[in-house]
Short mmCIF file of N, CA and C in Angstrom, two decimals:
data_model
loop_
_atom_site.label_atom_id
_atom_site.label_comp_id
_atom_site.label_asym_id
_atom_site.label_seq_id
_atom_site.Cartn_x
_atom_site.Cartn_y
_atom_site.Cartn_z
N MET A 1 156.69 -76.42 -67.32
CA MET A 1 156.43 -76.39 -66.01
C MET A 1 156.47 -74.87 -65.47
N ILE A 2 155.57 -74.45 -64.76
CA ILE A 2 155.54 -73.13 -64.14
C ILE A 2 156.46 -73.14 -62.95
N GLU A 3 157.42 -72.15 -62.94
CA GLU A 3 158.25 -72.07 -61.76
C GLU A 3 157.60 -71.04 -60.75
N PHE A 4 157.63 -71.42 -59.48
CA PHE A 4 157.03 -70.55 -58.43
C PHE A 4 157.86 -70.63 -57.25
N MET A 5 158.11 -69.55 -56.55
CA MET A 5 159.00 -69.57 -55.44
C MET A 5 158.37 -70.14 -54.19
N ASP A 6 159.02 -71.10 -53.56
CA ASP A 6 158.53 -71.50 -52.30
C ASP A 6 159.45 -71.02 -51.19
N PHE A 7 160.38 -70.15 -51.57
CA PHE A 7 161.36 -69.51 -50.63
C PHE A 7 162.21 -70.51 -49.87
N GLY A 8 162.37 -71.76 -50.48
CA GLY A 8 163.27 -72.76 -49.93
C GLY A 8 162.59 -73.55 -48.91
N PHE A 9 161.30 -73.41 -48.57
CA PHE A 9 160.68 -74.17 -47.51
C PHE A 9 160.15 -75.39 -48.00
N GLY A 10 159.99 -75.69 -49.30
CA GLY A 10 159.42 -76.88 -49.78
C GLY A 10 157.97 -77.01 -49.72
N LYS A 11 157.54 -78.17 -50.20
CA LYS A 11 156.01 -78.41 -50.32
C LYS A 11 155.60 -79.12 -49.06
N LEU A 12 154.28 -79.02 -48.87
CA LEU A 12 153.70 -79.86 -47.81
C LEU A 12 152.92 -81.00 -48.39
N THR A 13 152.77 -82.05 -47.64
CA THR A 13 151.99 -83.21 -48.11
C THR A 13 150.49 -82.90 -47.91
N ARG A 14 149.67 -83.73 -48.58
CA ARG A 14 148.20 -83.58 -48.35
C ARG A 14 147.81 -83.83 -46.96
N LYS A 15 148.49 -84.79 -46.30
CA LYS A 15 148.24 -85.03 -44.90
C LYS A 15 148.50 -83.82 -43.93
N GLU A 16 149.78 -83.24 -44.23
CA GLU A 16 150.14 -81.98 -43.53
C GLU A 16 149.12 -80.87 -43.77
N LEU A 17 148.72 -80.72 -45.02
CA LEU A 17 147.72 -79.65 -45.30
C LEU A 17 146.41 -79.87 -44.66
N GLY A 18 145.99 -81.22 -44.52
CA GLY A 18 144.70 -81.45 -43.99
C GLY A 18 144.68 -81.19 -42.52
N GLU A 19 145.86 -81.16 -41.84
CA GLU A 19 146.00 -80.84 -40.37
C GLU A 19 146.02 -79.38 -40.08
N LEU A 20 146.24 -78.60 -41.20
CA LEU A 20 146.37 -77.16 -40.99
C LEU A 20 144.95 -76.57 -40.82
N ASN A 21 144.79 -75.56 -39.96
CA ASN A 21 143.57 -74.81 -39.85
C ASN A 21 143.31 -74.19 -41.24
N PRO A 22 142.06 -74.32 -41.69
CA PRO A 22 141.78 -73.74 -43.05
C PRO A 22 141.97 -72.18 -43.17
N LEU A 23 141.90 -71.51 -41.94
CA LEU A 23 142.16 -70.08 -42.05
C LEU A 23 143.62 -69.79 -42.27
N VAL A 24 144.53 -70.76 -41.88
CA VAL A 24 145.95 -70.60 -42.14
C VAL A 24 146.21 -70.73 -43.69
N LEU A 25 145.52 -71.66 -44.27
CA LEU A 25 145.56 -71.84 -45.77
C LEU A 25 144.98 -70.65 -46.42
N ALA A 26 143.94 -70.04 -45.97
CA ALA A 26 143.38 -68.79 -46.55
C ALA A 26 144.34 -67.64 -46.32
N TYR A 27 145.00 -67.57 -45.20
CA TYR A 27 145.95 -66.56 -44.99
C TYR A 27 147.08 -66.56 -46.10
N ILE A 28 147.54 -67.70 -46.37
CA ILE A 28 148.59 -67.90 -47.43
C ILE A 28 148.05 -67.62 -48.78
N GLY A 29 146.78 -68.10 -49.03
CA GLY A 29 146.13 -67.99 -50.21
C GLY A 29 145.89 -66.45 -50.65
N ASP A 30 145.48 -65.71 -49.57
CA ASP A 30 145.28 -64.34 -49.75
C ASP A 30 146.55 -63.66 -50.25
N ALA A 31 147.67 -63.97 -49.66
CA ALA A 31 148.97 -63.40 -50.08
C ALA A 31 149.28 -63.84 -51.53
N VAL A 32 149.05 -65.01 -51.87
CA VAL A 32 149.40 -65.53 -53.23
C VAL A 32 148.52 -64.80 -54.18
N HIS A 33 147.25 -64.66 -53.93
CA HIS A 33 146.25 -64.02 -54.79
C HIS A 33 146.62 -62.57 -54.99
N GLU A 34 146.97 -61.91 -53.90
CA GLU A 34 147.35 -60.42 -53.96
C GLU A 34 148.58 -60.25 -54.84
N LEU A 35 149.60 -61.11 -54.69
CA LEU A 35 150.77 -61.07 -55.45
C LEU A 35 150.49 -61.31 -56.96
N PHE A 36 149.73 -62.34 -57.21
CA PHE A 36 149.33 -62.58 -58.63
C PHE A 36 148.64 -61.28 -59.24
N ILE A 37 147.72 -60.75 -58.57
CA ILE A 37 146.95 -59.60 -59.04
C ILE A 37 147.86 -58.45 -59.28
N ARG A 38 148.79 -58.19 -58.30
CA ARG A 38 149.69 -57.05 -58.49
C ARG A 38 150.58 -57.27 -59.68
N ARG A 39 151.08 -58.43 -59.87
CA ARG A 39 151.91 -58.78 -60.97
C ARG A 39 151.10 -58.62 -62.31
N MET A 40 149.90 -59.08 -62.43
CA MET A 40 149.05 -59.02 -63.52
C MET A 40 148.85 -57.46 -63.86
N LEU A 41 148.55 -56.66 -62.88
CA LEU A 41 148.29 -55.27 -63.15
C LEU A 41 149.57 -54.55 -63.66
N LEU A 42 150.61 -55.01 -63.05
CA LEU A 42 151.95 -54.39 -63.45
C LEU A 42 152.21 -54.64 -64.95
N THR A 43 151.81 -55.81 -65.40
CA THR A 43 152.02 -56.17 -66.82
C THR A 43 151.02 -55.44 -67.73
N SER A 44 149.83 -55.25 -67.19
CA SER A 44 148.87 -54.74 -68.19
C SER A 44 148.39 -53.26 -67.96
N THR A 45 149.05 -52.66 -66.97
CA THR A 45 148.71 -51.20 -66.73
C THR A 45 149.98 -50.33 -66.56
N ASP A 46 149.97 -49.22 -67.16
CA ASP A 46 151.07 -48.34 -67.06
C ASP A 46 150.54 -47.11 -66.21
N THR A 47 150.80 -47.13 -65.03
CA THR A 47 150.20 -46.10 -64.08
C THR A 47 151.11 -46.05 -62.83
N ASN A 48 150.65 -45.25 -61.87
CA ASN A 48 151.41 -45.11 -60.62
C ASN A 48 150.96 -46.06 -59.56
N ALA A 49 151.79 -46.17 -58.52
CA ALA A 49 151.55 -47.12 -57.43
C ALA A 49 150.20 -46.95 -56.73
N ARG A 50 149.74 -45.71 -56.60
CA ARG A 50 148.44 -45.44 -55.93
C ARG A 50 147.31 -46.04 -56.75
N LYS A 51 147.35 -45.79 -58.07
CA LYS A 51 146.35 -46.31 -58.96
C LYS A 51 146.33 -47.86 -59.03
N LEU A 52 147.60 -48.45 -59.10
CA LEU A 52 147.69 -49.88 -59.05
C LEU A 52 147.10 -50.46 -57.78
N HIS A 53 147.34 -49.82 -56.69
CA HIS A 53 146.81 -50.33 -55.35
C HIS A 53 145.34 -50.30 -55.35
N SER A 54 144.77 -49.15 -55.85
CA SER A 54 143.31 -49.03 -55.96
C SER A 54 142.70 -50.12 -56.76
N GLU A 55 143.36 -50.35 -57.99
CA GLU A 55 142.80 -51.34 -58.87
C GLU A 55 142.96 -52.78 -58.33
N ALA A 56 143.99 -53.03 -57.57
CA ALA A 56 144.22 -54.39 -56.96
C ALA A 56 143.17 -54.62 -55.87
N ILE A 57 142.85 -53.59 -55.14
CA ILE A 57 141.76 -53.80 -54.09
C ILE A 57 140.45 -54.23 -54.75
N GLY A 58 140.18 -53.69 -55.95
CA GLY A 58 138.99 -54.13 -56.59
C GLY A 58 138.95 -55.59 -57.05
N HIS A 59 140.14 -56.20 -57.25
CA HIS A 59 140.30 -57.56 -57.56
C HIS A 59 140.26 -58.49 -56.38
N VAL A 60 140.82 -58.02 -55.27
CA VAL A 60 141.08 -58.96 -54.09
C VAL A 60 140.01 -58.73 -52.95
N SER A 61 139.07 -57.88 -53.29
CA SER A 61 138.03 -57.73 -52.16
C SER A 61 137.15 -58.97 -52.06
N ALA A 62 136.51 -59.11 -50.93
CA ALA A 62 135.66 -60.27 -50.73
C ALA A 62 134.56 -60.34 -51.81
N ALA A 63 134.01 -59.17 -52.09
CA ALA A 63 132.89 -59.10 -53.11
C ALA A 63 133.36 -59.58 -54.43
N ALA A 64 134.46 -59.08 -54.91
CA ALA A 64 135.01 -59.50 -56.19
C ALA A 64 135.31 -61.00 -56.25
N GLN A 65 135.94 -61.45 -55.25
CA GLN A 65 136.26 -62.82 -55.17
C GLN A 65 135.04 -63.82 -55.14
N SER A 66 134.02 -63.31 -54.44
CA SER A 66 132.78 -64.12 -54.37
C SER A 66 132.11 -64.14 -55.72
N ARG A 67 132.06 -63.03 -56.44
CA ARG A 67 131.45 -62.95 -57.76
C ARG A 67 132.24 -63.85 -58.72
N SER A 68 133.56 -63.81 -58.69
CA SER A 68 134.32 -64.61 -59.59
C SER A 68 134.18 -66.10 -59.31
N LEU A 69 133.90 -66.41 -58.17
CA LEU A 69 133.71 -67.78 -57.75
C LEU A 69 132.72 -68.48 -58.54
N GLU A 70 131.61 -67.78 -58.92
CA GLU A 70 130.53 -68.36 -59.77
C GLU A 70 131.14 -69.12 -61.04
N LYS A 71 132.19 -68.48 -61.63
CA LYS A 71 132.70 -69.05 -62.82
C LYS A 71 133.70 -70.18 -62.50
N VAL A 72 134.43 -70.06 -61.36
CA VAL A 72 135.47 -70.98 -61.00
C VAL A 72 134.89 -72.28 -60.32
N LEU A 73 133.92 -72.09 -59.52
CA LEU A 73 133.39 -73.20 -58.65
C LEU A 73 133.09 -74.47 -59.39
N PRO A 74 132.41 -74.43 -60.62
CA PRO A 74 132.13 -75.61 -61.31
C PRO A 74 133.35 -76.37 -61.84
N GLN A 75 134.49 -75.68 -61.93
CA GLN A 75 135.73 -76.23 -62.47
C GLN A 75 136.62 -76.80 -61.35
N LEU A 76 136.20 -76.69 -60.11
CA LEU A 76 137.05 -77.29 -59.12
C LEU A 76 136.91 -78.80 -59.05
N SER A 77 138.07 -79.43 -58.77
CA SER A 77 138.02 -80.88 -58.54
C SER A 77 137.31 -81.22 -57.26
N GLU A 78 137.11 -82.45 -57.04
CA GLU A 78 136.45 -82.91 -55.78
C GLU A 78 137.31 -82.46 -54.56
N GLU A 79 138.63 -82.71 -54.73
CA GLU A 79 139.58 -82.35 -53.61
C GLU A 79 139.56 -80.82 -53.37
N GLU A 80 139.61 -80.08 -54.43
CA GLU A 80 139.57 -78.58 -54.32
C GLU A 80 138.31 -78.12 -53.78
N LEU A 81 137.21 -78.75 -54.13
CA LEU A 81 135.85 -78.40 -53.59
C LEU A 81 135.80 -78.66 -52.09
N ALA A 82 136.32 -79.80 -51.64
CA ALA A 82 136.36 -80.13 -50.19
C ALA A 82 137.26 -79.11 -49.43
N VAL A 83 138.33 -78.64 -50.08
CA VAL A 83 139.20 -77.64 -49.40
C VAL A 83 138.42 -76.32 -49.33
N PHE A 84 137.72 -75.91 -50.46
CA PHE A 84 136.97 -74.78 -50.48
C PHE A 84 135.92 -74.77 -49.37
N LYS A 85 135.14 -75.91 -49.22
CA LYS A 85 134.18 -75.92 -48.14
C LYS A 85 134.80 -75.79 -46.69
N ARG A 86 135.92 -76.41 -46.57
CA ARG A 86 136.60 -76.38 -45.20
C ARG A 86 136.89 -74.82 -44.92
N GLY A 87 137.34 -74.11 -45.92
CA GLY A 87 137.56 -72.65 -45.71
C GLY A 87 136.32 -71.81 -45.59
N ARG A 88 135.35 -72.08 -46.41
CA ARG A 88 134.07 -71.37 -46.29
C ARG A 88 133.42 -71.64 -45.04
N ASN A 89 133.39 -72.79 -44.52
CA ASN A 89 132.69 -73.12 -43.25
C ASN A 89 133.47 -72.91 -41.97
N SER A 90 134.75 -72.48 -42.15
CA SER A 90 135.66 -72.29 -40.92
C SER A 90 135.08 -71.10 -40.10
N ARG A 91 135.22 -71.23 -38.83
CA ARG A 91 134.79 -70.21 -37.89
C ARG A 91 136.01 -69.56 -37.22
N GLY A 92 135.81 -68.40 -36.80
CA GLY A 92 136.94 -67.71 -36.07
C GLY A 92 137.37 -66.42 -36.73
N ALA A 93 137.10 -66.30 -38.00
CA ALA A 93 137.50 -65.07 -38.76
C ALA A 93 136.32 -64.06 -38.57
N SER A 94 136.74 -62.85 -38.22
CA SER A 94 135.76 -61.77 -38.10
C SER A 94 135.55 -61.15 -39.52
N VAL A 95 134.32 -60.90 -39.90
CA VAL A 95 134.01 -60.31 -41.14
C VAL A 95 134.23 -58.83 -41.13
N PRO A 96 135.05 -58.37 -42.14
CA PRO A 96 135.32 -56.89 -42.23
C PRO A 96 134.05 -56.10 -42.42
N LYS A 97 134.11 -54.82 -41.99
CA LYS A 97 132.96 -53.89 -42.06
C LYS A 97 132.44 -53.76 -43.56
N ASN A 98 133.37 -53.82 -44.54
CA ASN A 98 133.00 -53.47 -45.89
C ASN A 98 132.62 -54.78 -46.64
N ALA A 99 132.36 -55.88 -45.99
CA ALA A 99 131.98 -57.14 -46.68
C ALA A 99 130.74 -57.73 -46.02
N GLN A 100 129.99 -58.38 -46.82
CA GLN A 100 128.83 -59.20 -46.32
C GLN A 100 129.38 -60.54 -45.91
N THR A 101 128.65 -61.10 -44.96
CA THR A 101 129.12 -62.45 -44.39
C THR A 101 129.25 -63.53 -45.40
N LEU A 102 128.23 -63.65 -46.30
CA LEU A 102 128.30 -64.71 -47.28
C LEU A 102 129.47 -64.50 -48.28
N GLU A 103 129.67 -63.27 -48.69
CA GLU A 103 130.75 -62.91 -49.57
C GLU A 103 132.08 -63.22 -48.98
N TYR A 104 132.22 -62.84 -47.78
CA TYR A 104 133.52 -63.05 -46.96
C TYR A 104 133.81 -64.57 -46.83
N ARG A 105 132.83 -65.32 -46.59
CA ARG A 105 133.02 -66.82 -46.35
C ARG A 105 133.33 -67.45 -47.61
N ARG A 106 132.70 -67.08 -48.79
CA ARG A 106 132.99 -67.58 -50.00
C ARG A 106 134.43 -67.18 -50.47
N ALA A 107 134.75 -65.91 -50.23
CA ALA A 107 136.10 -65.51 -50.61
C ALA A 107 137.15 -66.24 -49.72
N THR A 108 136.89 -66.47 -48.52
CA THR A 108 137.78 -67.24 -47.65
C THR A 108 137.98 -68.65 -48.17
N GLY A 109 136.91 -69.26 -48.60
CA GLY A 109 136.96 -70.58 -49.25
C GLY A 109 137.85 -70.60 -50.47
N LEU A 110 137.75 -69.59 -51.32
CA LEU A 110 138.55 -69.47 -52.52
C LEU A 110 140.01 -69.32 -52.15
N GLU A 111 140.23 -68.43 -51.17
CA GLU A 111 141.73 -68.18 -50.76
C GLU A 111 142.26 -69.50 -50.13
N THR A 112 141.41 -70.24 -49.48
CA THR A 112 141.85 -71.54 -48.85
C THR A 112 142.31 -72.45 -50.02
N VAL A 113 141.68 -72.54 -51.09
CA VAL A 113 142.07 -73.32 -52.23
C VAL A 113 143.41 -72.79 -52.72
N PHE A 114 143.51 -71.57 -52.95
CA PHE A 114 144.79 -70.96 -53.38
C PHE A 114 145.95 -71.35 -52.53
N GLY A 115 145.69 -71.18 -51.18
CA GLY A 115 146.78 -71.56 -50.20
C GLY A 115 147.19 -72.93 -50.26
N TYR A 116 146.14 -73.80 -50.33
CA TYR A 116 146.26 -75.31 -50.43
C TYR A 116 147.20 -75.62 -51.62
N LEU A 117 146.78 -75.13 -52.77
CA LEU A 117 147.54 -75.47 -54.02
C LEU A 117 148.96 -74.95 -54.01
N TYR A 118 149.14 -73.73 -53.40
CA TYR A 118 150.52 -73.16 -53.30
C TYR A 118 151.37 -74.01 -52.38
N LEU A 119 150.89 -74.38 -51.21
CA LEU A 119 151.71 -75.08 -50.25
C LEU A 119 151.86 -76.58 -50.69
N LEU A 120 150.92 -77.08 -51.50
CA LEU A 120 151.05 -78.42 -52.09
C LEU A 120 152.13 -78.43 -53.19
N GLY A 121 152.34 -77.22 -53.75
CA GLY A 121 153.26 -77.16 -54.88
C GLY A 121 152.70 -77.42 -56.19
N ASP A 122 151.42 -77.40 -56.31
CA ASP A 122 150.71 -77.55 -57.61
C ASP A 122 150.47 -76.14 -58.31
N TYR A 123 151.59 -75.64 -58.65
CA TYR A 123 151.67 -74.26 -59.17
C TYR A 123 150.85 -74.08 -60.51
N GLU A 124 151.05 -75.13 -61.36
CA GLU A 124 150.20 -75.01 -62.66
C GLU A 124 148.78 -74.90 -62.38
N ARG A 125 148.21 -75.67 -61.45
CA ARG A 125 146.77 -75.62 -61.23
C ARG A 125 146.41 -74.26 -60.53
N LEU A 126 147.28 -73.85 -59.63
CA LEU A 126 147.13 -72.60 -58.88
C LEU A 126 147.05 -71.53 -59.90
N VAL A 127 148.04 -71.36 -60.83
CA VAL A 127 148.02 -70.28 -61.80
C VAL A 127 146.80 -70.37 -62.70
N GLU A 128 146.40 -71.64 -63.02
CA GLU A 128 145.19 -71.76 -63.91
C GLU A 128 143.90 -71.17 -63.16
N LEU A 129 143.79 -71.50 -61.90
CA LEU A 129 142.67 -70.98 -61.18
C LEU A 129 142.74 -69.49 -60.94
N LEU A 130 144.04 -69.02 -60.66
CA LEU A 130 144.13 -67.55 -60.50
C LEU A 130 143.77 -66.75 -61.74
N ARG A 131 144.18 -67.29 -62.84
CA ARG A 131 143.80 -66.70 -64.25
C ARG A 131 142.40 -66.74 -64.44
N LYS A 132 141.75 -67.83 -64.21
CA LYS A 132 140.29 -67.96 -64.34
C LYS A 132 139.56 -66.98 -63.51
N THR A 133 139.97 -66.87 -62.33
CA THR A 133 139.38 -65.84 -61.41
C THR A 133 139.53 -64.45 -62.01
N ALA A 134 140.72 -64.11 -62.42
CA ALA A 134 140.97 -62.79 -62.89
C ALA A 134 140.14 -62.55 -64.25
N GLU A 135 140.03 -63.56 -65.06
CA GLU A 135 139.23 -63.44 -66.26
C GLU A 135 137.76 -63.21 -65.91
N ALA A 136 137.31 -63.94 -64.95
CA ALA A 136 135.91 -63.83 -64.47
C ALA A 136 135.61 -62.40 -63.94
N GLN A 137 136.62 -61.89 -63.23
CA GLN A 137 136.42 -60.44 -62.69
C GLN A 137 136.54 -59.48 -63.80
N LYS A 138 137.29 -59.76 -64.84
CA LYS A 138 137.35 -58.80 -66.04
C LYS A 138 136.02 -58.76 -66.73
N GLU A 139 135.48 -60.01 -66.91
CA GLU A 139 134.14 -60.16 -67.55
C GLU A 139 133.04 -59.41 -66.73
N ASP A 140 133.10 -59.53 -65.44
CA ASP A 140 132.16 -59.00 -64.56
C ASP A 140 132.25 -57.43 -64.59
N TYR A 141 133.51 -56.93 -64.71
CA TYR A 141 133.75 -55.47 -64.76
C TYR A 141 133.16 -54.90 -66.07
N ILE A 142 133.37 -55.64 -67.19
CA ILE A 142 132.91 -55.26 -68.52
C ILE A 142 131.37 -55.20 -68.51
N ASN A 143 130.76 -56.26 -67.96
CA ASN A 143 129.25 -56.33 -67.98
C ASN A 143 128.78 -55.49 -66.85
#
């Protein structure tokens, strides 16, 4: 079983998660994804903090997440796909200058899934999807 910190707050139920604004789930998912990428880079790269930060940005940008989604989307369960769509279709978030609207919405959907799984406490599935996303990004970088 994968251990993952919930900082003592515990897990949320599916009902509680369904009542949260999907942008709140994406907010948490963004932080979880960023931490995963930083930890992965720390393990695989021997460099300074500035270079680590630059490389991390390449992984967590809306464009990178949107591209990696192509590999991950077919592997989502029905429940995860519904959560993804809630995040992707949510309104209220402004699109950053450096992102296209479609990429940003798709990235928001993916982050919503990450946040959902984290708050649900399904850490094994969360890490599985985070790793698949990172692998897809690595393949994209090589090609």
